[in-house]
Amino acid sequence: MFNFQRFIIMLCVATVTACGGQSAVKPTDTQASKPSGKGGYYLDDGPGDNPPADIDSIPDAQPKTETLLPRSNQPYSALGRKYVPMTSYAPYVRQGVASWYGRRYHGKKTSSGEIYDMYGMSGAHPTLPIPSYVKVTNPANKRTVIVRINDRGPFKQDRLIDLSYAAAYKLRISSQGSAPVEVEWIDTRPEALQKKDTIRTATPAPAPEIIPVAYAPPPAAETRTIAANASNNPDTSPASYYVQVGAFKNEANGDLLQKKILGLELAGNAAVTNVYNDGIYRVKLGPFSTRKEADVSASKVRKQLNLSAIVTNQ
C-alpha cells in the first residue's frame, strides 16, 4: 500500500538538500527540541566538551584564489524558498544576524563535501560562492574575523550567515546564539590579491622624527612684507596647511592609519604624524606650503582609502 505520509516526508527532505548531496539545513528555532541541559542549546548543539585551550589564537582563514565547486553553486531550494548562488565577484557588504553551529555538525560533511570543523574558521551562507572568503565584524565590540564559506545556510529570513563555533567565539557572540554583524565579501581574484600584496609589501618610509624647536618671529618690517605678499596671492601664503585624516581614542588605530598612508605615499614629501590632543589622536599630513598641495594630498586619501580628509591651517 502506498504510504502517502512517508512520501511527503521524503519529498521535504529532498527539497532542502544542497546540490552537493549534503544536507544544507542548519538549526532554526522552528526545528528546536527541548534544551539539551548543556547551556540550553537546541538540538543538542553547542560548544564541544573539550575545546582548545586558547580559541582566540586560532588564525583566521587566509584568503586565496580558489576554483568554485560546480555542484555547490547550482540553484537550489530550501524550506520552500529558491536560492541562486553568486558565481562571479561583485562588491557585497550586508548587515544582518549571525548564528553559529557547533558539536551537532562537528565531523559531518558540509555542502562543499569537506568535513565541518567547529574549531576552524568557516561559515555557511545561502548565496555566496563556495568557496569564498568574508570578513565578519561585530559592530558591538568592533571585533573582526575572516572565514571561508564552505557550506549553505542559514535559511531563516532574519539570518545572514552561520559561523563556526570558533569564529563566533572570537567575535564574542557564542554565548548569545545569534547577534548582529556586518559581512563583507573579500575579492580573491588574482589581480585583486596581487594588488593587495603589492601594497602590503611596500616598504613604508620611516616617520620623520619631530624635534621641537624655538621659533623667533621675524622683524616687524619683514612681517609687513610677508602679510602684503600673502594678501596679493593667498595660495602662496607662508601659512602652513595640513590634512587631517582621522581622529581616534586609541593610539594604535592612529598608528595603523599613519603606516598605511606612508606606505601608499599619499603625503608626498610631507610628514605623517599621529598627534595627541585633548584625549584624541589625530592623523595629520603636512605641513604643505600651499593650499593646492594640501588639496591634492587630501584627494588622494579620499580616493584610495575612502576616508574623510579635511584641509586645515593648523
Short mmCIF file of N, CA, C and O in Angstrom, two decimals, residues 45-140:
data_model
loop_
_atom_site.label_atom_id
_atom_site.label_comp_id
_atom_site.label_asym_id
_atom_site.label_seq_id
_atom_site.Cartn_x
_atom_site.Cartn_y
_atom_site.Cartn_z
N ASP A 45 22.94 20.90 20.27
CA ASP A 45 24.07 21.61 19.69
C ASP A 45 24.74 22.42 20.79
O ASP A 45 24.26 22.51 21.91
N GLY A 46 25.87 23.05 20.46
CA GLY A 46 26.56 23.89 21.43
C GLY A 46 28.05 23.66 21.38
O GLY A 46 28.57 22.96 20.50
N PRO A 47 28.79 24.24 22.33
CA PRO A 47 30.25 24.08 22.35
C PRO A 47 30.63 22.63 22.60
O PRO A 47 29.86 21.85 23.17
N GLY A 48 31.83 22.27 22.19
CA GLY A 48 32.33 20.93 22.45
C GLY A 48 32.70 20.76 23.92
O GLY A 48 32.86 21.72 24.66
N ASP A 49 32.84 19.50 24.33
CA ASP A 49 33.17 19.22 25.72
C ASP A 49 34.63 19.52 26.04
O ASP A 49 34.98 19.81 27.18
N ASN A 50 35.51 19.42 25.04
CA ASN A 50 36.94 19.65 25.25
C ASN A 50 37.47 20.64 24.22
O ASN A 50 38.21 20.26 23.30
N PRO A 51 37.11 21.92 24.35
CA PRO A 51 37.55 22.93 23.37
C PRO A 51 39.05 23.20 23.50
O PRO A 51 39.66 22.89 24.53
N PRO A 52 39.68 23.76 22.46
CA PRO A 52 41.08 24.15 22.55
C PRO A 52 41.30 25.13 23.71
O PRO A 52 40.39 25.86 24.11
N ALA A 53 42.51 25.14 24.24
CA ALA A 53 42.81 25.98 25.41
C ALA A 53 42.67 27.47 25.09
O ALA A 53 42.23 28.24 25.92
N ASP A 54 43.05 27.88 23.87
CA ASP A 54 43.03 29.30 23.52
C ASP A 54 42.42 29.47 22.14
O ASP A 54 43.12 29.50 21.13
N ILE A 55 41.10 29.57 22.09
CA ILE A 55 40.41 29.69 20.80
C ILE A 55 40.77 31.00 20.11
O ILE A 55 40.83 31.06 18.88
N ASP A 56 41.04 32.05 20.88
CA ASP A 56 41.39 33.33 20.27
C ASP A 56 42.68 33.25 19.44
O ASP A 56 42.91 34.09 18.57
N SER A 57 43.52 32.26 19.73
CA SER A 57 44.78 32.12 18.99
C SER A 57 44.61 31.38 17.66
O SER A 57 45.54 31.31 16.87
N ILE A 58 43.42 30.83 17.42
CA ILE A 58 43.17 30.15 16.14
C ILE A 58 43.24 31.18 15.02
O ILE A 58 42.51 32.18 15.04
N PRO A 59 44.11 31.00 14.03
CA PRO A 59 44.25 32.02 12.98
C PRO A 59 43.02 32.12 12.09
O PRO A 59 42.32 31.13 11.87
N ASP A 60 42.76 33.31 11.59
CA ASP A 60 41.69 33.50 10.63
C ASP A 60 41.99 32.74 9.34
O ASP A 60 43.14 32.36 9.07
N ALA A 61 40.96 32.52 8.55
CA ALA A 61 41.16 31.94 7.22
C ALA A 61 41.99 32.91 6.38
O ALA A 61 41.85 34.12 6.50
N GLN A 62 42.87 32.36 5.55
CA GLN A 62 43.73 33.18 4.70
C GLN A 62 43.16 33.22 3.28
O GLN A 62 43.17 32.21 2.57
N PRO A 63 42.64 34.38 2.86
CA PRO A 63 42.03 34.47 1.52
C PRO A 63 43.01 34.09 0.42
O PRO A 63 44.17 34.50 0.43
N LYS A 64 42.54 33.31 -0.52
CA LYS A 64 43.34 32.93 -1.68
C LYS A 64 42.41 32.63 -2.84
O LYS A 64 41.21 32.41 -2.65
N THR A 65 42.96 32.63 -4.03
CA THR A 65 42.16 32.32 -5.22
C THR A 65 41.87 30.83 -5.26
O THR A 65 42.78 30.01 -5.18
N GLU A 66 40.58 30.49 -5.37
CA GLU A 66 40.19 29.09 -5.44
C GLU A 66 39.17 28.90 -6.57
O GLU A 66 38.43 29.82 -6.92
N THR A 67 39.14 27.70 -7.10
CA THR A 67 38.17 27.35 -8.13
C THR A 67 36.83 27.04 -7.49
O THR A 67 36.76 26.28 -6.51
N LEU A 68 35.76 27.61 -8.01
CA LEU A 68 34.44 27.35 -7.46
C LEU A 68 34.03 25.91 -7.73
O LEU A 68 34.38 25.33 -8.76
N LEU A 69 33.27 25.35 -6.80
CA LEU A 69 32.81 23.98 -6.93
C LEU A 69 31.47 23.97 -7.67
O LEU A 69 30.47 24.50 -7.17
N PRO A 70 31.42 23.40 -8.88
CA PRO A 70 30.19 23.46 -9.69
C PRO A 70 28.96 22.92 -8.96
O PRO A 70 27.90 23.54 -8.99
N ARG A 71 29.08 21.78 -8.29
CA ARG A 71 27.91 21.18 -7.65
C ARG A 71 27.38 22.02 -6.50
O ARG A 71 26.19 21.99 -6.21
N SER A 72 28.27 22.78 -5.85
CA SER A 72 27.86 23.55 -4.67
C SER A 72 27.33 24.93 -5.01
O SER A 72 26.91 25.66 -4.12
N ASN A 73 27.37 25.30 -6.29
CA ASN A 73 26.96 26.64 -6.69
C ASN A 73 25.83 26.63 -7.70
O ASN A 73 25.61 27.62 -8.41
N GLN A 74 25.08 25.53 -7.75
CA GLN A 74 23.90 25.46 -8.60
C GLN A 74 22.69 26.01 -7.84
O GLN A 74 22.64 25.97 -6.61
N PRO A 75 21.70 26.57 -8.55
CA PRO A 75 20.46 26.99 -7.88
C PRO A 75 19.85 25.82 -7.11
O PRO A 75 19.92 24.67 -7.54
N TYR A 76 19.24 26.14 -5.98
CA TYR A 76 18.66 25.08 -5.15
C TYR A 76 17.49 25.64 -4.37
O TYR A 76 17.25 26.86 -4.34
N SER A 77 16.75 24.78 -3.70
CA SER A 77 15.61 25.18 -2.88
C SER A 77 15.81 24.65 -1.47
O SER A 77 16.38 23.57 -1.26
N ALA A 78 15.35 25.43 -0.49
CA ALA A 78 15.42 25.01 0.91
C ALA A 78 14.27 25.65 1.67
O ALA A 78 14.03 26.86 1.56
N LEU A 79 13.53 24.83 2.40
CA LEU A 79 12.40 25.31 3.21
C LEU A 79 11.44 26.17 2.42
O LEU A 79 10.99 27.21 2.88
N GLY A 80 11.16 25.75 1.19
CA GLY A 80 10.16 26.44 0.38
C GLY A 80 10.65 27.67 -0.36
O GLY A 80 9.87 28.34 -1.02
N ARG A 81 11.96 27.97 -0.27
CA ARG A 81 12.50 29.14 -0.96
C ARG A 81 13.56 28.72 -1.95
O ARG A 81 14.26 27.73 -1.75
N LYS A 82 13.68 29.47 -3.06
CA LYS A 82 14.68 29.20 -4.07
C LYS A 82 15.88 30.13 -3.88
O LYS A 82 15.72 31.31 -3.58
N TYR A 83 17.07 29.60 -4.06
CA TYR A 83 18.30 30.36 -3.91
C TYR A 83 19.17 30.19 -5.16
O TYR A 83 19.28 29.09 -5.70
N VAL A 84 19.77 31.29 -5.61
CA VAL A 84 20.66 31.25 -6.77
C VAL A 84 22.03 31.77 -6.31
O VAL A 84 22.22 32.98 -6.13
N PRO A 85 23.00 30.90 -6.09
CA PRO A 85 24.32 31.32 -5.63
C PRO A 85 25.01 32.25 -6.62
O PRO A 85 24.83 32.14 -7.84
N MET A 86 25.81 33.16 -6.09
CA MET A 86 26.60 34.06 -6.91
C MET A 86 27.82 33.30 -7.42
O MET A 86 28.44 32.53 -6.68
N THR A 87 28.18 33.53 -8.68
CA THR A 87 29.31 32.81 -9.26
C THR A 87 30.40 33.73 -9.80
O THR A 87 31.38 33.26 -10.37
N SER A 88 30.24 35.03 -9.66
CA SER A 88 31.29 35.97 -10.04
C SER A 88 31.32 37.10 -9.01
O SER A 88 30.29 37.44 -8.42
N TYR A 89 32.50 37.66 -8.81
CA TYR A 89 32.66 38.64 -7.74
C TYR A 89 31.91 39.93 -8.03
O TYR A 89 31.89 40.43 -9.16
N ALA A 90 31.30 40.46 -7.00
CA ALA A 90 30.67 41.78 -7.03
C ALA A 90 30.76 42.33 -5.60
O ALA A 90 30.71 41.55 -4.63
N PRO A 91 30.96 43.63 -5.44
CA PRO A 91 31.04 44.18 -4.08
C PRO A 91 29.82 43.77 -3.26
O PRO A 91 28.68 43.88 -3.72
N TYR A 92 30.06 43.27 -2.06
CA TYR A 92 28.99 42.75 -1.22
C TYR A 92 29.28 43.11 0.23
O TYR A 92 30.26 42.63 0.82
N VAL A 93 28.47 43.98 0.80
CA VAL A 93 28.54 44.32 2.22
C VAL A 93 27.11 44.32 2.75
O VAL A 93 26.27 45.07 2.25
N ARG A 94 26.82 43.47 3.72
CA ARG A 94 25.46 43.37 4.25
C ARG A 94 25.51 43.36 5.78
O ARG A 94 26.45 42.87 6.40
N GLN A 95 24.46 43.92 6.37
CA GLN A 95 24.27 43.85 7.82
C GLN A 95 23.11 42.92 8.11
O GLN A 95 22.09 42.95 7.41
N GLY A 96 23.27 42.08 9.10
CA GLY A 96 22.21 41.15 9.46
C GLY A 96 22.58 40.38 10.71
O GLY A 96 23.49 40.77 11.45
N VAL A 97 21.89 39.30 10.94
CA VAL A 97 22.09 38.50 12.15
C VAL A 97 22.91 37.26 11.82
O VAL A 97 22.63 36.56 10.85
N ALA A 98 23.93 37.02 12.63
CA ALA A 98 24.74 35.81 12.50
C ALA A 98 24.34 34.81 13.57
O ALA A 98 24.05 35.17 14.71
N SER A 99 24.28 33.54 13.19
CA SER A 99 24.12 32.45 14.14
C SER A 99 25.35 31.56 14.01
O SER A 99 26.24 31.83 13.22
N TRP A 100 25.41 30.49 14.79
CA TRP A 100 26.56 29.59 14.70
C TRP A 100 26.13 28.16 14.97
O TRP A 100 25.07 27.91 15.54
N TYR A 101 26.94 27.22 14.54
CA TYR A 101 26.63 25.81 14.76
C TYR A 101 27.88 25.11 15.28
O TYR A 101 29.00 25.45 14.91
N GLY A 102 27.65 24.13 16.16
CA GLY A 102 28.77 23.53 16.87
C GLY A 102 28.83 22.03 16.80
O GLY A 102 28.88 21.45 15.72
N ARG A 103 28.77 21.39 17.97
CA ARG A 103 29.09 19.96 18.05
C ARG A 103 28.12 19.06 17.29
O ARG A 103 28.49 17.96 16.89
N ARG A 104 26.88 19.51 17.08
CA ARG A 104 25.92 18.64 16.38
C ARG A 104 26.35 18.36 14.95
O ARG A 104 26.01 17.33 14.38
N TYR A 105 27.09 19.31 14.35
CA TYR A 105 27.53 19.14 12.97
C TYR A 105 29.03 18.87 12.87
O TYR A 105 29.55 18.65 11.78
N HIS A 106 29.73 18.90 14.00
CA HIS A 106 31.18 18.68 14.01
C HIS A 106 31.49 17.29 13.44
O HIS A 106 30.92 16.28 13.86
N GLY A 107 32.39 17.26 12.46
CA GLY A 107 32.78 15.98 11.86
C GLY A 107 31.90 15.53 10.72
O GLY A 107 32.18 14.48 10.12
N LYS A 108 30.85 16.28 10.40
CA LYS A 108 29.97 15.91 9.29
C LYS A 108 30.34 16.70 8.04
O LYS A 108 31.01 17.73 8.10
N LYS A 109 29.83 16.24 6.90
CA LYS A 109 30.16 16.90 5.64
C LYS A 109 29.39 18.20 5.47
O LYS A 109 28.22 18.30 5.82
N THR A 110 30.08 19.19 4.90
CA THR A 110 29.44 20.45 4.54
C THR A 110 28.94 20.36 3.10
O THR A 110 29.14 19.35 2.42
N SER A 111 28.33 21.42 2.61
CA SER A 111 27.83 21.43 1.23
C SER A 111 28.96 21.33 0.22
O SER A 111 28.74 20.95 -0.93
N SER A 112 30.19 21.68 0.64
CA SER A 112 31.33 21.57 -0.27
C SER A 112 31.87 20.16 -0.32
O SER A 112 32.73 19.85 -1.15
N GLY A 113 31.40 19.31 0.59
CA GLY A 113 31.93 17.95 0.69
C GLY A 113 33.04 17.84 1.70
O GLY A 113 33.51 16.74 2.01
N GLU A 114 33.50 18.99 2.23
CA GLU A 114 34.54 18.99 3.25
C GLU A 114 33.95 18.65 4.61
O GLU A 114 32.74 18.79 4.83
N ILE A 115 34.78 18.24 5.53
CA ILE A 115 34.33 17.90 6.87
C ILE A 115 34.28 19.17 7.72
O ILE A 115 35.23 19.95 7.77
N TYR A 116 33.15 19.37 8.39
CA TYR A 116 32.98 20.56 9.22
C TYR A 116 33.79 20.43 10.51
O TYR A 116 33.71 19.43 11.23
N ASP A 117 34.57 21.47 10.78
CA ASP A 117 35.36 21.56 12.00
C ASP A 117 34.88 22.78 12.77
O ASP A 117 35.08 23.91 12.32
N MET A 118 34.23 22.56 13.91
CA MET A 118 33.69 23.68 14.67
C MET A 118 34.77 24.60 15.22
O MET A 118 34.49 25.73 15.62
N TYR A 119 36.03 24.14 15.21
CA TYR A 119 37.14 24.96 15.67
C TYR A 119 37.96 25.53 14.51
O TYR A 119 39.03 26.09 14.71
N GLY A 120 37.44 25.38 13.30
CA GLY A 120 38.04 26.03 12.15
C GLY A 120 37.35 27.35 11.89
O GLY A 120 36.30 27.65 12.47
N MET A 121 37.91 28.16 11.02
CA MET A 121 37.34 29.47 10.71
C MET A 121 36.56 29.37 9.40
O MET A 121 37.06 29.68 8.33
N SER A 122 35.33 28.91 9.53
CA SER A 122 34.49 28.70 8.35
C SER A 122 33.10 29.26 8.60
O SER A 122 32.76 29.67 9.71
N GLY A 123 32.29 29.23 7.54
CA GLY A 123 30.93 29.73 7.67
C GLY A 123 30.03 29.18 6.59
O GLY A 123 30.48 28.56 5.62
N ALA A 124 28.73 29.41 6.76
CA ALA A 124 27.72 28.99 5.80
C ALA A 124 26.92 30.21 5.37
O ALA A 124 26.58 31.06 6.20
N HIS A 125 26.63 30.28 4.08
CA HIS A 125 25.87 31.41 3.54
C HIS A 125 24.94 30.89 2.45
O HIS A 125 25.29 29.96 1.72
N PRO A 126 23.75 31.47 2.31
CA PRO A 126 22.80 30.94 1.31
C PRO A 126 23.25 31.11 -0.13
O PRO A 126 22.97 30.25 -0.97
N THR A 127 23.95 32.23 -0.47
CA THR A 127 24.19 32.51 -1.88
C THR A 127 25.63 32.87 -2.24
O THR A 127 25.95 32.89 -3.43
N LEU A 128 26.49 33.19 -1.29
CA LEU A 128 27.87 33.48 -1.66
C LEU A 128 28.53 32.21 -2.22
O LEU A 128 28.18 31.10 -1.83
N PRO A 129 29.50 32.37 -3.12
CA PRO A 129 30.09 31.20 -3.76
C PRO A 129 30.78 30.27 -2.76
O PRO A 129 31.24 30.70 -1.70
N ILE A 130 30.83 29.02 -3.11
CA ILE A 130 31.59 28.02 -2.35
C ILE A 130 32.74 27.54 -3.23
O ILE A 130 32.49 27.01 -4.31
N PRO A 131 34.00 27.78 -2.80
CA PRO A 131 34.38 28.52 -1.59
C PRO A 131 34.55 30.01 -1.87
O PRO A 131 34.79 30.42 -3.00
N SER A 132 34.44 30.80 -0.81
CA SER A 132 34.75 32.23 -0.87
C SER A 132 35.12 32.67 0.53
O SER A 132 35.00 31.90 1.49
N TYR A 133 35.56 33.91 0.65
CA TYR A 133 36.05 34.42 1.94
C TYR A 133 35.33 35.72 2.29
O TYR A 133 35.09 36.57 1.41
N VAL A 134 34.99 35.87 3.56
CA VAL A 134 34.30 37.08 4.00
C VAL A 134 34.93 37.57 5.30
O VAL A 134 35.47 36.79 6.10
N LYS A 135 34.86 38.88 5.48
CA LYS A 135 35.24 39.49 6.76
C LYS A 135 33.96 39.77 7.53
O LYS A 135 33.03 40.40 7.00
N VAL A 136 33.88 39.27 8.74
CA VAL A 136 32.69 39.44 9.57
C VAL A 136 33.05 40.33 10.76
O VAL A 136 34.03 40.06 11.46
N THR A 137 32.26 41.37 10.97
CA THR A 137 32.53 42.33 12.03
C THR A 137 31.37 42.36 13.01
O THR A 137 30.20 42.40 12.61
N ASN A 138 31.70 42.34 14.29
CA ASN A 138 30.70 42.53 15.34
C ASN A 138 30.68 44.02 15.68
O ASN A 138 31.61 44.52 16.30
N PRO A 139 29.65 44.75 15.27
CA PRO A 139 29.64 46.21 15.50
C PRO A 139 29.60 46.59 16.97
O PRO A 139 29.96 47.71 17.33
N ALA A 140 29.20 45.67 17.83
CA ALA A 140 29.09 45.99 19.25
C ALA A 140 30.46 46.16 19.91
O ALA A 140 30.62 46.94 20.84
#
